[in-house]
């Protein structure tokens, strides 16, 4: 009798484990993939709109969405090729965006140096002559000032401070 009871209980346990369903559904897989893909789309658009970003926040959000998708795919024992392709696309977008940001910062530094050199020369002149010089500012320096003004919000804090200093000093004349 004990053997029959043990066999019945064992069979019931096996049946329960064998019939156990996955934690996630196919809809969860579709949603997690869609969310991950949409996030990469939004990052792609954001990096086109602005050259500077908080990469740690972006990477953290991507990692969270990717982790969720990985869990769903693993639970459903589904092939994760689609997630892998999205991850590859994300890596490419980020790599290109960081290169663009680096080029932007180099361009900003070049413009700041141009204005700085011009200002060092101009500041040595007497006030009256300096005012005439500023009024007749050379085209490359004017171009640098315009570029810096246009891209002010994307500049690093240090670059913004330098730009504001030049503008302030020129305004005193």
mmCIF file with all atom_site columns, C-alpha atoms in Angstrom:
data_model
loop_
_atom_site.group_PDB
_atom_site.id
_atom_site.type_symbol
_atom_site.label_atom_id
_atom_site.label_alt_id
_atom_site.label_comp_id
_atom_site.label_asym_id
_atom_site.label_entity_id
_atom_site.label_seq_id
_atom_site.pdbx_PDB_ins_code
_atom_site.Cartn_x
_atom_site.Cartn_y
_atom_site.Cartn_z
_atom_site.occupancy
_atom_site.B_iso_or_equiv
_atom_site.pdbx_formal_charge
_atom_site.auth_seq_id
_atom_site.auth_comp_id
_atom_site.auth_asym_id
_atom_site.auth_atom_id
_atom_site.pdbx_PDB_model_num
ATOM 1   C CA . UNK A 1 1   ? 0.000  0.000   0.000   1.00 0.00 ? 1   UNK A CA 1
ATOM 2   C CA . UNK A 1 2   ? 2.813  2.345   0.874   1.00 0.00 ? 2   UNK A CA 1
ATOM 3   C CA . UNK A 1 3   ? 4.434  1.667   -2.456  1.00 0.00 ? 3   UNK A CA 1
ATOM 4   C CA . UNK A 1 4   ? 1.222  2.420   -4.346  1.00 0.00 ? 4   UNK A CA 1
ATOM 5   C CA . UNK A 1 5   ? 0.790  5.682   -2.405  1.00 0.00 ? 5   UNK A CA 1
ATOM 6   C CA . UNK A 1 6   ? 4.363  6.670   -3.039  1.00 0.00 ? 6   UNK A CA 1
ATOM 7   C CA . UNK A 1 7   ? 4.025  5.888   -6.729  1.00 0.00 ? 7   UNK A CA 1
ATOM 8   C CA . UNK A 1 8   ? 0.793  7.842   -6.997  1.00 0.00 ? 8   UNK A CA 1
ATOM 9   C CA . UNK A 1 9   ? 2.271  10.861  -5.217  1.00 0.00 ? 9   UNK A CA 1
ATOM 10  C CA . UNK A 1 10  ? 5.447  10.622  -7.297  1.00 0.00 ? 10  UNK A CA 1
ATOM 11  C CA . UNK A 1 11  ? 3.435  10.358  -10.498 1.00 0.00 ? 11  UNK A CA 1
ATOM 12  C CA . UNK A 1 12  ? 1.320  13.352  -9.455  1.00 0.00 ? 12  UNK A CA 1
ATOM 13  C CA . UNK A 1 13  ? 4.463  15.402  -8.762  1.00 0.00 ? 13  UNK A CA 1
ATOM 14  C CA . UNK A 1 14  ? 5.967  14.452  -12.099 1.00 0.00 ? 14  UNK A CA 1
ATOM 15  C CA . UNK A 1 15  ? 2.717  15.320  -13.840 1.00 0.00 ? 15  UNK A CA 1
ATOM 16  C CA . UNK A 1 16  ? 2.606  18.725  -12.148 1.00 0.00 ? 16  UNK A CA 1
ATOM 17  C CA . UNK A 1 17  ? 6.213  19.538  -13.121 1.00 0.00 ? 17  UNK A CA 1
ATOM 18  C CA . UNK A 1 18  ? 5.757  18.164  -16.628 1.00 0.00 ? 18  UNK A CA 1
ATOM 19  C CA . UNK A 1 19  ? 2.651  20.299  -17.177 1.00 0.00 ? 19  UNK A CA 1
ATOM 20  C CA . UNK A 1 20  ? 4.155  23.419  -15.642 1.00 0.00 ? 20  UNK A CA 1
ATOM 21  C CA . UNK A 1 21  ? 3.767  26.355  -18.015 1.00 0.00 ? 21  UNK A CA 1
ATOM 22  C CA . UNK A 1 22  ? 6.287  29.047  -18.782 1.00 0.00 ? 22  UNK A CA 1
ATOM 23  C CA . UNK A 1 23  ? 6.365  32.204  -16.736 1.00 0.00 ? 23  UNK A CA 1
ATOM 24  C CA . UNK A 1 24  ? 6.105  34.334  -19.908 1.00 0.00 ? 24  UNK A CA 1
ATOM 25  C CA . UNK A 1 25  ? 3.840  34.226  -22.958 1.00 0.00 ? 25  UNK A CA 1
ATOM 26  C CA . UNK A 1 26  ? 4.417  34.763  -26.642 1.00 0.00 ? 26  UNK A CA 1
ATOM 27  C CA . UNK A 1 27  ? 2.888  38.219  -26.204 1.00 0.00 ? 27  UNK A CA 1
ATOM 28  C CA . UNK A 1 28  ? 5.576  38.984  -23.589 1.00 0.00 ? 28  UNK A CA 1
ATOM 29  C CA . UNK A 1 29  ? 8.225  38.006  -26.144 1.00 0.00 ? 29  UNK A CA 1
ATOM 30  C CA . UNK A 1 30  ? 6.698  40.248  -28.796 1.00 0.00 ? 30  UNK A CA 1
ATOM 31  C CA . UNK A 1 31  ? 6.348  43.152  -26.346 1.00 0.00 ? 31  UNK A CA 1
ATOM 32  C CA . UNK A 1 32  ? 9.870  42.873  -24.960 1.00 0.00 ? 32  UNK A CA 1
ATOM 33  C CA . UNK A 1 33  ? 11.321 42.744  -28.468 1.00 0.00 ? 33  UNK A CA 1
ATOM 34  C CA . UNK A 1 34  ? 9.195  45.691  -29.581 1.00 0.00 ? 34  UNK A CA 1
ATOM 35  C CA . UNK A 1 35  ? 10.227 47.738  -26.512 1.00 0.00 ? 35  UNK A CA 1
ATOM 36  C CA . UNK A 1 36  ? 13.903 47.028  -27.111 1.00 0.00 ? 36  UNK A CA 1
ATOM 37  C CA . UNK A 1 37  ? 13.634 47.889  -30.800 1.00 0.00 ? 37  UNK A CA 1
ATOM 38  C CA . UNK A 1 38  ? 11.667 51.085  -30.071 1.00 0.00 ? 38  UNK A CA 1
ATOM 39  C CA . UNK A 1 39  ? 14.280 52.184  -27.568 1.00 0.00 ? 39  UNK A CA 1
ATOM 40  C CA . UNK A 1 40  ? 17.071 51.730  -30.121 1.00 0.00 ? 40  UNK A CA 1
ATOM 41  C CA . UNK A 1 41  ? 14.965 53.703  -32.640 1.00 0.00 ? 41  UNK A CA 1
ATOM 42  C CA . UNK A 1 42  ? 14.599 56.549  -30.143 1.00 0.00 ? 42  UNK A CA 1
ATOM 43  C CA . UNK A 1 43  ? 18.326 56.538  -29.356 1.00 0.00 ? 43  UNK A CA 1
ATOM 44  C CA . UNK A 1 44  ? 19.065 56.638  -33.064 1.00 0.00 ? 44  UNK A CA 1
ATOM 45  C CA . UNK A 1 45  ? 16.822 59.690  -33.490 1.00 0.00 ? 45  UNK A CA 1
ATOM 46  C CA . UNK A 1 46  ? 18.199 61.394  -30.371 1.00 0.00 ? 46  UNK A CA 1
ATOM 47  C CA . UNK A 1 47  ? 21.808 61.104  -31.495 1.00 0.00 ? 47  UNK A CA 1
ATOM 48  C CA . UNK A 1 48  ? 20.888 62.664  -34.825 1.00 0.00 ? 48  UNK A CA 1
ATOM 49  C CA . UNK A 1 49  ? 19.235 65.585  -33.029 1.00 0.00 ? 49  UNK A CA 1
ATOM 50  C CA . UNK A 1 50  ? 22.005 66.299  -30.526 1.00 0.00 ? 50  UNK A CA 1
ATOM 51  C CA . UNK A 1 51  ? 25.663 65.301  -30.387 1.00 0.00 ? 51  UNK A CA 1
ATOM 52  C CA . UNK A 1 52  ? 25.960 65.016  -26.606 1.00 0.00 ? 52  UNK A CA 1
ATOM 53  C CA . UNK A 1 53  ? 24.201 62.576  -24.285 1.00 0.00 ? 53  UNK A CA 1
ATOM 54  C CA . UNK A 1 54  ? 24.380 60.942  -20.885 1.00 0.00 ? 54  UNK A CA 1
ATOM 55  C CA . UNK A 1 55  ? 25.628 57.553  -22.058 1.00 0.00 ? 55  UNK A CA 1
ATOM 56  C CA . UNK A 1 56  ? 25.349 55.909  -18.639 1.00 0.00 ? 56  UNK A CA 1
ATOM 57  C CA . UNK A 1 57  ? 21.581 56.569  -18.533 1.00 0.00 ? 57  UNK A CA 1
ATOM 58  C CA . UNK A 1 58  ? 21.123 55.341  -22.095 1.00 0.00 ? 58  UNK A CA 1
ATOM 59  C CA . UNK A 1 59  ? 23.212 52.209  -21.522 1.00 0.00 ? 59  UNK A CA 1
ATOM 60  C CA . UNK A 1 60  ? 21.411 51.477  -18.266 1.00 0.00 ? 60  UNK A CA 1
ATOM 61  C CA . UNK A 1 61  ? 17.989 51.659  -19.929 1.00 0.00 ? 61  UNK A CA 1
ATOM 62  C CA . UNK A 1 62  ? 19.130 49.493  -22.842 1.00 0.00 ? 62  UNK A CA 1
ATOM 63  C CA . UNK A 1 63  ? 20.607 46.911  -20.456 1.00 0.00 ? 63  UNK A CA 1
ATOM 64  C CA . UNK A 1 64  ? 17.331 46.796  -18.536 1.00 0.00 ? 64  UNK A CA 1
ATOM 65  C CA . UNK A 1 65  ? 15.237 46.248  -21.671 1.00 0.00 ? 65  UNK A CA 1
ATOM 66  C CA . UNK A 1 66  ? 17.694 43.718  -23.065 1.00 0.00 ? 66  UNK A CA 1
ATOM 67  C CA . UNK A 1 67  ? 17.764 41.792  -19.787 1.00 0.00 ? 67  UNK A CA 1
ATOM 68  C CA . UNK A 1 68  ? 13.975 41.599  -19.792 1.00 0.00 ? 68  UNK A CA 1
ATOM 69  C CA . UNK A 1 69  ? 13.947 40.346  -23.387 1.00 0.00 ? 69  UNK A CA 1
ATOM 70  C CA . UNK A 1 70  ? 16.653 37.775  -22.623 1.00 0.00 ? 70  UNK A CA 1
ATOM 71  C CA . UNK A 1 71  ? 14.640 36.424  -19.668 1.00 0.00 ? 71  UNK A CA 1
ATOM 72  C CA . UNK A 1 72  ? 11.512 36.107  -21.790 1.00 0.00 ? 72  UNK A CA 1
ATOM 73  C CA . UNK A 1 73  ? 13.324 34.399  -24.655 1.00 0.00 ? 73  UNK A CA 1
ATOM 74  C CA . UNK A 1 74  ? 15.112 32.024  -22.287 1.00 0.00 ? 74  UNK A CA 1
ATOM 75  C CA . UNK A 1 75  ? 11.895 31.155  -20.467 1.00 0.00 ? 75  UNK A CA 1
ATOM 76  C CA . UNK A 1 76  ? 10.143 30.427  -23.755 1.00 0.00 ? 76  UNK A CA 1
ATOM 77  C CA . UNK A 1 77  ? 13.211 28.612  -25.074 1.00 0.00 ? 77  UNK A CA 1
ATOM 78  C CA . UNK A 1 78  ? 12.978 30.839  -28.148 1.00 0.00 ? 78  UNK A CA 1
ATOM 79  C CA . UNK A 1 79  ? 15.821 31.666  -30.496 1.00 0.00 ? 79  UNK A CA 1
ATOM 80  C CA . UNK A 1 80  ? 17.173 35.130  -29.531 1.00 0.00 ? 80  UNK A CA 1
ATOM 81  C CA . UNK A 1 81  ? 18.438 36.083  -32.994 1.00 0.00 ? 81  UNK A CA 1
ATOM 82  C CA . UNK A 1 82  ? 16.135 39.110  -33.135 1.00 0.00 ? 82  UNK A CA 1
ATOM 83  C CA . UNK A 1 83  ? 17.446 40.428  -29.803 1.00 0.00 ? 83  UNK A CA 1
ATOM 84  C CA . UNK A 1 84  ? 21.016 39.828  -30.982 1.00 0.00 ? 84  UNK A CA 1
ATOM 85  C CA . UNK A 1 85  ? 20.369 41.852  -34.145 1.00 0.00 ? 85  UNK A CA 1
ATOM 86  C CA . UNK A 1 86  ? 18.868 44.699  -32.130 1.00 0.00 ? 86  UNK A CA 1
ATOM 87  C CA . UNK A 1 87  ? 21.879 44.640  -29.799 1.00 0.00 ? 87  UNK A CA 1
ATOM 88  C CA . UNK A 1 88  ? 24.252 44.804  -32.779 1.00 0.00 ? 88  UNK A CA 1
ATOM 89  C CA . UNK A 1 89  ? 22.307 47.748  -34.184 1.00 0.00 ? 89  UNK A CA 1
ATOM 90  C CA . UNK A 1 90  ? 22.412 49.474  -30.784 1.00 0.00 ? 90  UNK A CA 1
ATOM 91  C CA . UNK A 1 91  ? 26.169 48.977  -30.493 1.00 0.00 ? 91  UNK A CA 1
ATOM 92  C CA . UNK A 1 92  ? 26.660 50.476  -33.958 1.00 0.00 ? 92  UNK A CA 1
ATOM 93  C CA . UNK A 1 93  ? 24.435 53.474  -33.177 1.00 0.00 ? 93  UNK A CA 1
ATOM 94  C CA . UNK A 1 94  ? 26.275 54.140  -29.910 1.00 0.00 ? 94  UNK A CA 1
ATOM 95  C CA . UNK A 1 95  ? 29.704 53.734  -31.467 1.00 0.00 ? 95  UNK A CA 1
ATOM 96  C CA . UNK A 1 96  ? 28.848 56.192  -34.254 1.00 0.00 ? 96  UNK A CA 1
ATOM 97  C CA . UNK A 1 97  ? 27.223 58.617  -31.826 1.00 0.00 ? 97  UNK A CA 1
ATOM 98  C CA . UNK A 1 98  ? 30.244 58.635  -29.518 1.00 0.00 ? 98  UNK A CA 1
ATOM 99  C CA . UNK A 1 99  ? 32.502 59.291  -32.495 1.00 0.00 ? 99  UNK A CA 1
ATOM 100 C CA . UNK A 1 100 ? 30.210 62.159  -33.541 1.00 0.00 ? 100 UNK A CA 1
ATOM 101 C CA . UNK A 1 101 ? 30.264 63.547  -30.001 1.00 0.00 ? 101 UNK A CA 1
ATOM 102 C CA . UNK A 1 102 ? 34.059 63.356  -29.923 1.00 0.00 ? 102 UNK A CA 1
ATOM 103 C CA . UNK A 1 103 ? 34.246 65.240  -33.236 1.00 0.00 ? 103 UNK A CA 1
ATOM 104 C CA . UNK A 1 104 ? 31.769 67.814  -31.923 1.00 0.00 ? 104 UNK A CA 1
ATOM 105 C CA . UNK A 1 105 ? 33.914 68.409  -28.828 1.00 0.00 ? 105 UNK A CA 1
ATOM 106 C CA . UNK A 1 106 ? 37.038 68.765  -30.979 1.00 0.00 ? 106 UNK A CA 1
ATOM 107 C CA . UNK A 1 107 ? 35.235 71.285  -33.193 1.00 0.00 ? 107 UNK A CA 1
ATOM 108 C CA . UNK A 1 108 ? 34.058 73.204  -30.132 1.00 0.00 ? 108 UNK A CA 1
ATOM 109 C CA . UNK A 1 109 ? 37.602 73.316  -28.774 1.00 0.00 ? 109 UNK A CA 1
ATOM 110 C CA . UNK A 1 110 ? 38.911 74.539  -32.136 1.00 0.00 ? 110 UNK A CA 1
ATOM 111 C CA . UNK A 1 111 ? 36.350 77.376  -32.182 1.00 0.00 ? 111 UNK A CA 1
ATOM 112 C CA . UNK A 1 112 ? 37.115 78.277  -28.574 1.00 0.00 ? 112 UNK A CA 1
ATOM 113 C CA . UNK A 1 113 ? 40.843 78.388  -29.301 1.00 0.00 ? 113 UNK A CA 1
ATOM 114 C CA . UNK A 1 114 ? 40.225 80.572  -32.339 1.00 0.00 ? 114 UNK A CA 1
ATOM 115 C CA . UNK A 1 115 ? 38.208 83.054  -30.270 1.00 0.00 ? 115 UNK A CA 1
ATOM 116 C CA . UNK A 1 116 ? 40.696 82.851  -27.399 1.00 0.00 ? 116 UNK A CA 1
ATOM 117 C CA . UNK A 1 117 ? 43.671 83.678  -29.646 1.00 0.00 ? 117 UNK A CA 1
ATOM 118 C CA . UNK A 1 118 ? 41.763 86.525  -31.237 1.00 0.00 ? 118 UNK A CA 1
ATOM 119 C CA . UNK A 1 119 ? 40.729 87.876  -27.853 1.00 0.00 ? 119 UNK A CA 1
ATOM 120 C CA . UNK A 1 120 ? 44.280 87.695  -26.441 1.00 0.00 ? 120 UNK A CA 1
ATOM 121 C CA . UNK A 1 121 ? 45.483 89.849  -29.333 1.00 0.00 ? 121 UNK A CA 1
ATOM 122 C CA . UNK A 1 122 ? 42.536 92.232  -29.198 1.00 0.00 ? 122 UNK A CA 1
ATOM 123 C CA . UNK A 1 123 ? 42.565 92.671  -25.410 1.00 0.00 ? 123 UNK A CA 1
ATOM 124 C CA . UNK A 1 124 ? 46.097 94.119  -25.548 1.00 0.00 ? 124 UNK A CA 1
ATOM 125 C CA . UNK A 1 125 ? 44.896 97.063  -27.627 1.00 0.00 ? 125 UNK A CA 1
ATOM 126 C CA . UNK A 1 126 ? 43.658 100.319 -26.061 1.00 0.00 ? 126 UNK A CA 1
ATOM 127 C CA . UNK A 1 127 ? 39.915 100.412 -25.375 1.00 0.00 ? 127 UNK A CA 1
ATOM 128 C CA . UNK A 1 128 ? 39.005 102.684 -28.319 1.00 0.00 ? 128 UNK A CA 1
ATOM 129 C CA . UNK A 1 129 ? 40.989 100.614 -30.805 1.00 0.00 ? 129 UNK A CA 1
ATOM 130 C CA . UNK A 1 130 ? 39.641 97.390  -29.238 1.00 0.00 ? 130 UNK A CA 1
ATOM 131 C CA . UNK A 1 131 ? 36.068 98.595  -29.856 1.00 0.00 ? 131 UNK A CA 1
ATOM 132 C CA . UNK A 1 132 ? 36.886 99.186  -33.528 1.00 0.00 ? 132 UNK A CA 1
ATOM 133 C CA . UNK A 1 133 ? 38.542 95.765  -33.745 1.00 0.00 ? 133 UNK A CA 1
ATOM 134 C CA . UNK A 1 134 ? 35.487 94.075  -32.242 1.00 0.00 ? 134 UNK A CA 1
ATOM 135 C CA . UNK A 1 135 ? 33.192 95.946  -34.618 1.00 0.00 ? 135 UNK A CA 1
ATOM 136 C CA . UNK A 1 136 ? 35.320 94.713  -37.527 1.00 0.00 ? 136 UNK A CA 1
ATOM 137 C CA . UNK A 1 137 ? 35.761 91.206  -36.175 1.00 0.00 ? 137 UNK A CA 1
ATOM 138 C CA . UNK A 1 138 ? 37.369 88.915  -38.713 1.00 0.00 ? 138 UNK A CA 1
ATOM 139 C CA . UNK A 1 139 ? 35.152 86.399  -40.457 1.00 0.00 ? 139 UNK A CA 1
ATOM 140 C CA . UNK A 1 140 ? 36.738 83.238  -39.019 1.00 0.00 ? 140 UNK A CA 1
ATOM 141 C CA . UNK A 1 141 ? 36.386 84.534  -35.462 1.00 0.00 ? 141 UNK A CA 1
ATOM 142 C CA . UNK A 1 142 ? 32.813 85.649  -36.145 1.00 0.00 ? 142 UNK A CA 1
ATOM 143 C CA . UNK A 1 143 ? 32.123 82.201  -37.595 1.00 0.00 ? 143 UNK A CA 1
ATOM 144 C CA . UNK A 1 144 ? 33.553 80.604  -34.430 1.00 0.00 ? 144 UNK A CA 1
ATOM 145 C CA . UNK A 1 145 ? 31.457 82.828  -32.170 1.00 0.00 ? 145 UNK A CA 1
ATOM 146 C CA . UNK A 1 146 ? 28.319 82.064  -34.195 1.00 0.00 ? 146 UNK A CA 1
ATOM 147 C CA . UNK A 1 147 ? 29.033 78.321  -34.097 1.00 0.00 ? 147 UNK A CA 1
ATOM 148 C CA . UNK A 1 148 ? 29.593 78.412  -30.332 1.00 0.00 ? 148 UNK A CA 1
ATOM 149 C CA . UNK A 1 149 ? 26.389 80.409  -29.800 1.00 0.00 ? 149 UNK A CA 1
ATOM 150 C CA . UNK A 1 150 ? 24.368 78.055  -31.997 1.00 0.00 ? 150 UNK A CA 1
ATOM 151 C CA . UNK A 1 151 ? 25.701 74.948  -30.202 1.00 0.00 ? 151 UNK A CA 1
ATOM 152 C CA . UNK A 1 152 ? 25.893 76.455  -26.719 1.00 0.00 ? 152 UNK A CA 1
ATOM 153 C CA . UNK A 1 153 ? 23.498 73.949  -25.103 1.00 0.00 ? 153 UNK A CA 1
ATOM 154 C CA . UNK A 1 154 ? 25.555 71.007  -26.368 1.00 0.00 ? 154 UNK A CA 1
ATOM 155 C CA . UNK A 1 155 ? 28.896 72.333  -25.132 1.00 0.00 ? 155 UNK A CA 1
ATOM 156 C CA . UNK A 1 156 ? 30.591 70.930  -22.060 1.00 0.00 ? 156 UNK A CA 1
ATOM 157 C CA . UNK A 1 157 ? 30.241 73.098  -18.962 1.00 0.00 ? 157 UNK A CA 1
ATOM 158 C CA . UNK A 1 158 ? 33.871 74.241  -19.190 1.00 0.00 ? 158 UNK A CA 1
ATOM 159 C CA . UNK A 1 159 ? 33.375 75.353  -22.801 1.00 0.00 ? 159 UNK A CA 1
ATOM 160 C CA . UNK A 1 160 ? 30.191 77.224  -21.904 1.00 0.00 ? 160 UNK A CA 1
ATOM 161 C CA . UNK A 1 161 ? 32.059 79.085  -19.188 1.00 0.00 ? 161 UNK A CA 1
ATOM 162 C CA . UNK A 1 162 ? 34.850 80.077  -21.594 1.00 0.00 ? 162 UNK A CA 1
ATOM 163 C CA . UNK A 1 163 ? 32.318 81.261  -24.172 1.00 0.00 ? 163 UNK A CA 1
ATOM 164 C CA . UNK A 1 164 ? 30.409 83.291  -21.568 1.00 0.00 ? 164 UNK A CA 1
ATOM 165 C CA . UNK A 1 165 ? 33.679 84.849  -20.394 1.00 0.00 ? 165 UNK A CA 1
ATOM 166 C CA . UNK A 1 166 ? 34.516 86.028  -23.930 1.00 0.00 ? 166 UNK A CA 1
ATOM 167 C CA . UNK A 1 167 ? 31.037 87.438  -24.454 1.00 0.00 ? 167 UNK A CA 1
ATOM 168 C CA . UNK A 1 168 ? 31.154 89.179  -21.085 1.00 0.00 ? 168 UNK A CA 1
ATOM 169 C CA . UNK A 1 169 ? 34.582 90.693  -21.732 1.00 0.00 ? 169 UNK A CA 1
ATOM 170 C CA . UNK A 1 170 ? 33.550 91.916  -25.193 1.00 0.00 ? 170 UNK A CA 1
ATOM 171 C CA . UNK A 1 171 ? 30.416 93.449  -23.714 1.00 0.00 ? 171 UNK A CA 1
ATOM 172 C CA . UNK A 1 172 ? 32.479 95.639  -21.369 1.00 0.00 ? 172 UNK A CA 1
ATOM 173 C CA . UNK A 1 173 ? 33.833 97.654  -24.274 1.00 0.00 ? 173 UNK A CA 1
#
